[in-house]
Coordinates of C-alpha atoms and ligand atoms in Angstrom, one line a residue:
M1 CA 2.5 -18.4 8.0
A2 CA -0.9 -18.6 10.0
G3 CA -4.1 -16.3 9.3
T4 CA -6.3 -16.8 6.2
G5 CA -5.7 -13.4 5.0
K6 CA -2.8 -12.2 2.5
F7 CA 0.5 -11.7 4.1
F8 CA 1.3 -8.3 4.8
V9 CA 4.7 -6.2 4.9
G10 CA 5.0 -2.7 6.0
G11 CA 8.0 -0.1 5.3
N12 CA 8.2 2.5 8.3
W13 CA 10.5 5.1 6.5
K14 CA 10.4 6.8 9.9
C15 CA 11.8 10.6 10.1
N16 CA 14.1 9.9 7.1
G17 CA 14.2 11.0 3.5
T18 CA 14.6 13.7 1.4
K19 CA 12.8 14.9 -2.0
D20 CA 15.5 13.1 -4.0
S21 CA 16.2 9.9 -1.9
I22 CA 12.6 9.4 -1.7
S23 CA 12.2 9.9 -5.5
K24 CA 15.2 7.0 -6.2
L25 CA 13.5 4.7 -3.2
V26 CA 10.1 5.0 -5.1
S27 CA 11.8 4.0 -8.4
D28 CA 13.5 1.0 -7.2
L29 CA 10.2 -0.1 -5.8
N30 CA 8.4 0.6 -9.0
S31 CA 10.7 -1.7 -10.7
A32 CA 10.8 -4.4 -8.1
K33 CA 8.7 -7.5 -8.8
L34 CA 6.6 -8.2 -5.7
E35 CA 5.0 -11.5 -5.0
A36 CA 1.2 -11.3 -5.8
D37 CA 0.1 -12.4 -2.2
V38 CA 1.6 -10.0 -0.1
D39 CA -0.2 -6.9 0.8
V40 CA 2.5 -4.0 0.8
V41 CA 2.7 -0.5 2.2
V42 CA 5.0 2.2 2.8
A43 CA 4.8 4.8 5.4
P44 CA 6.4 8.1 4.2
P45 CA 7.0 11.2 6.4
F46 CA 4.1 13.2 6.3
V47 CA 5.5 15.9 4.1
Y48 CA 6.5 13.4 1.4
I49 CA 3.1 11.6 1.2
D50 CA 2.0 13.4 -2.0
Q51 CA 4.8 12.9 -3.5
V52 CA 5.2 9.0 -2.7
K53 CA 1.4 8.8 -3.7
N54 CA 1.6 10.5 -7.0
S55 CA 4.7 8.3 -8.0
I56 CA 4.6 5.0 -6.8
T57 CA 2.8 1.9 -8.2
D58 CA -0.5 1.3 -7.2
R59 CA 0.6 -2.2 -5.8
I60 CA 1.7 -0.4 -3.1
E61 CA -0.7 1.4 -0.6
I62 CA 0.4 4.3 1.6
S63 CA 0.6 4.4 5.5
A64 CA 0.7 7.2 7.4
Q65 CA 3.0 7.0 10.6
N66 CA 0.7 8.6 12.9
S67 CA -2.9 10.2 13.5
W68 CA -4.8 12.6 15.8
V69 CA -7.3 11.0 18.2
G70 CA -10.3 12.7 16.7
K71 CA -11.4 15.2 14.2
G72 CA -9.5 18.0 13.1
G73 CA -9.4 21.3 14.6
A74 CA -7.2 23.6 16.9
F75 CA -4.5 20.8 17.4
T76 CA -1.2 22.4 16.5
G77 CA 1.1 20.2 14.8
E78 CA -1.5 17.3 14.3
I79 CA -2.7 15.4 11.2
S80 CA -6.5 14.3 11.1
V81 CA -7.4 11.0 9.8
E82 CA -9.8 12.7 7.6
Q83 CA -6.7 14.9 6.0
L84 CA -4.8 11.7 5.6
K85 CA -7.7 9.9 3.6
D86 CA -7.9 13.3 1.6
H87 CA -4.6 12.5 0.4
G88 CA -5.0 8.8 -0.7
V89 CA -3.7 7.2 2.7
K90 CA -5.2 3.8 3.7
W91 CA -3.4 2.7 6.9
V92 CA -1.7 4.4 9.8
I93 CA 0.8 3.0 12.0
L94 CA -0.5 3.5 16.0
G95 CA 1.7 2.6 19.2
H96 CA 4.8 2.5 17.8
S97 CA 7.1 1.9 20.2
E98 CA 9.1 5.7 19.5
R99 CA 5.7 7.1 20.0
R100 CA 5.4 5.2 23.4
H101 CA 8.9 5.5 24.6
I102 CA 10.2 8.9 23.0
I103 CA 6.8 10.9 22.7
G104 CA 5.2 9.3 25.9
E105 CA 1.7 8.2 24.4
K106 CA 0.1 5.9 26.7
D107 CA -1.9 2.9 25.9
E108 CA -5.3 4.3 26.1
F109 CA -4.8 7.5 24.0
I110 CA -3.2 4.8 21.2
G111 CA -6.2 2.6 21.4
K112 CA -8.6 5.8 21.2
K113 CA -6.5 6.6 18.3
A114 CA -6.9 3.2 16.7
G115 CA -10.8 3.2 17.4
Y116 CA -11.3 6.6 15.7
A117 CA -8.9 5.8 12.8
L118 CA -10.8 2.5 12.0
S119 CA -14.1 4.1 12.5
E120 CA -13.3 6.5 9.9
G121 CA -12.1 3.7 7.2
L122 CA -8.3 3.7 7.8
G123 CA -6.4 0.3 8.3
V124 CA -4.2 0.4 11.6
I125 CA -1.2 -1.3 12.0
A126 CA -1.2 -1.8 15.9
C127 CA 2.0 -2.1 17.7
I128 CA 3.1 -3.7 20.6
G129 CA 6.2 -4.8 21.9
E130 CA 8.4 -5.0 25.3
L131 CA 11.3 -3.4 26.5
L132 CA 14.6 -5.1 27.2
E133 CA 14.2 -5.0 30.7
E134 CA 10.4 -6.3 30.8
R135 CA 11.7 -9.4 28.7
E136 CA 14.3 -9.8 31.2
A137 CA 11.9 -9.4 34.2
G138 CA 9.6 -12.4 32.3
K139 CA 6.9 -9.5 31.6
T140 CA 6.9 -10.0 27.9
F141 CA 3.3 -11.4 27.7
D142 CA 1.8 -9.2 30.6
V143 CA 3.1 -6.1 28.7
C144 CA 1.7 -7.4 25.3
F145 CA -1.5 -8.3 26.4
Q146 CA -1.8 -4.9 28.5
Q147 CA -1.2 -3.1 25.1
L148 CA -3.6 -5.4 23.4
K149 CA -6.3 -4.9 25.6
A150 CA -5.9 -1.2 25.2
F151 CA -6.6 -1.6 21.4
A152 CA -9.4 -4.0 22.3
D153 CA -11.3 -1.7 24.5
A154 CA -11.4 1.0 21.6
V155 CA -11.6 -0.6 18.4
P156 CA -15.0 -0.8 16.7
S157 CA -13.9 -4.3 15.0
W158 CA -11.1 -6.2 14.2
D159 CA -11.4 -6.6 10.6
N160 CA -9.0 -3.7 9.3
I161 CA -6.1 -4.3 11.8
V162 CA -2.9 -5.7 11.5
I163 CA -1.1 -6.2 14.7
A164 CA 2.9 -5.5 14.9
Y165 CA 4.7 -7.3 17.5
E166 CA 7.8 -5.2 17.6
P167 CA 10.2 -6.0 20.7
V168 CA 11.9 -2.7 21.5
W169 CA 15.2 -4.1 22.2
A170 CA 15.2 -5.3 18.4
I171 CA 14.3 -1.8 16.9
G172 CA 17.2 -0.1 15.3
T173 CA 19.6 -2.5 16.9
G174 CA 20.6 -5.1 14.6
K175 CA 19.5 -7.4 17.4
V176 CA 16.7 -9.6 15.9
A177 CA 14.7 -11.9 17.7
T178 CA 15.3 -15.4 16.8
P179 CA 12.5 -17.2 14.9
Q180 CA 11.6 -18.9 18.0
Q181 CA 11.4 -15.9 20.1
A182 CA 9.3 -14.0 17.2
Q183 CA 7.1 -17.0 17.0
E184 CA 6.3 -17.8 20.8
V185 CA 5.0 -14.2 21.3
H186 CA 3.0 -14.2 18.3
V187 CA 1.3 -17.4 19.3
A188 CA 0.7 -15.8 22.7
V189 CA -0.8 -13.0 21.0
R190 CA -2.9 -15.3 18.6
G191 CA -4.1 -17.0 21.6
W192 CA -4.9 -13.9 23.6
L193 CA -7.3 -12.6 20.5
K194 CA -8.7 -16.1 20.7
N195 CA -9.7 -16.0 24.6
N196 CA -10.3 -12.5 24.8
V197 CA -12.0 -11.7 21.2
S198 CA -12.8 -14.6 19.1
A199 CA -11.3 -17.6 17.4
E200 CA -12.4 -16.3 13.9
V201 CA -10.3 -13.0 14.3
A202 CA -7.4 -14.8 16.0
S203 CA -7.1 -17.1 13.0
K204 CA -7.6 -14.3 10.3
I205 CA -5.6 -11.6 12.0
R206 CA -2.4 -10.8 10.5
I207 CA 0.5 -10.9 12.9
I208 CA 3.5 -9.5 11.8
Y209 CA 7.2 -8.9 13.3
G210 CA 9.4 -5.8 13.4
G211 CA 12.7 -5.1 14.8
S212 CA 16.0 -5.4 12.8
V213 CA 14.4 -7.4 9.5
N214 CA 16.8 -7.5 7.1
G215 CA 17.3 -9.2 3.6
G216 CA 19.5 -11.9 5.5
N217 CA 17.1 -12.7 8.5
C218 CA 13.5 -12.5 7.0
A219 CA 13.4 -16.0 5.2
E220 CA 14.0 -18.0 8.8
L221 CA 11.5 -15.7 10.4
A222 CA 9.0 -16.1 7.7
K223 CA 9.2 -19.9 8.1
Q224 CA 7.3 -19.5 11.6
E225 CA 4.0 -20.3 11.1
D226 CA 2.6 -17.3 13.2
I227 CA 4.7 -14.5 11.7
D228 CA 2.5 -13.3 8.7
G229 CA 4.7 -10.5 7.6
F230 CA 7.0 -7.7 8.6
L231 CA 7.0 -4.2 9.8
V232 CA 10.6 -2.9 8.6
G233 CA 12.2 0.4 9.4
G234 CA 15.8 0.7 8.1
A235 CA 15.9 -1.9 5.6
S236 CA 12.6 -0.4 4.0
L237 CA 14.5 2.5 3.0
K238 CA 16.5 0.2 0.6
G239 CA 14.5 -0.6 -2.2
P240 CA 16.1 -3.9 -3.2
E241 CA 16.3 -5.0 0.0
F242 CA 12.6 -4.3 1.1
A243 CA 11.7 -6.2 -1.9
T244 CA 13.5 -9.1 -1.1
I245 CA 11.8 -8.7 2.8
V246 CA 8.1 -8.6 0.9
N247 CA 9.2 -11.6 -1.3
S248 CA 10.2 -13.9 1.9
A249 CA 6.7 -13.3 3.5
T250 CA 5.1 -15.9 1.5
Ligands
LIG301 O1 10.4 0.4 13.8 C1 10.5 -0.7 13.4 C2 11.5 -1.6 13.0 O2 13.0 -1.0 12.6 P1 14.1 -1.6 12.6 O3 13.6 -2.5 10.9 O4 15.1 -0.6 11.7 O5 14.5 -2.1 13.4 N1 9.3 -0.9 12.6 O6 8.4 -0.1 12.7

């Protein structure tokens, strides 16, 4: 574990849940004992943010899974940063691979979204990661650095950013990166930040791993010097398992 800040674990609930299932999940999270030195956020679908915000322990902050690139207005279907803040949201996940490769969001657009969210006071969980074919072609670092640069070109500062390295081939597949694979990329990301932003940002920023993290593999990943936490998908829908993952990140 590097970085000088707290550790950080996010639960990305994606497009999952019902009022009843989320009520049970929140109840399980409220009764879980969570390590004090881990920042914990959960990212419900937009329509359940109020339900979660009004029922979850204040030990856990709320993240959105996306936000609009600027002020609200005639942008059908979008949710603005101002509206998220109005509902007590503190973080937003941006650049998730599902929005890059399913929705088609491009690096520059994602960077601008991050710049606007940060300028309006939200924290940003900035997602990067390569496709399997990019890894097999030896382009992992090139892809991640290109995605990092798009954030760097648009953000006002790095103070309220957590970087999530999520290899696309590990997301939702059960094929978790090995601790060595993840550590290698985290070191490269921290090195890129040192060379292109500052040594201070590189040492302080949390770089978290996502992609098939579960209660069985989190401990080995957490031992890696440059893995500062996790961004968890499927396993975050199970309260006790998510708590196990949170408590491994110390
Ligand atoms: O997309 C992910 C990871 O999902 P899984 O844990 O289900 O692989 N985090 O944002």
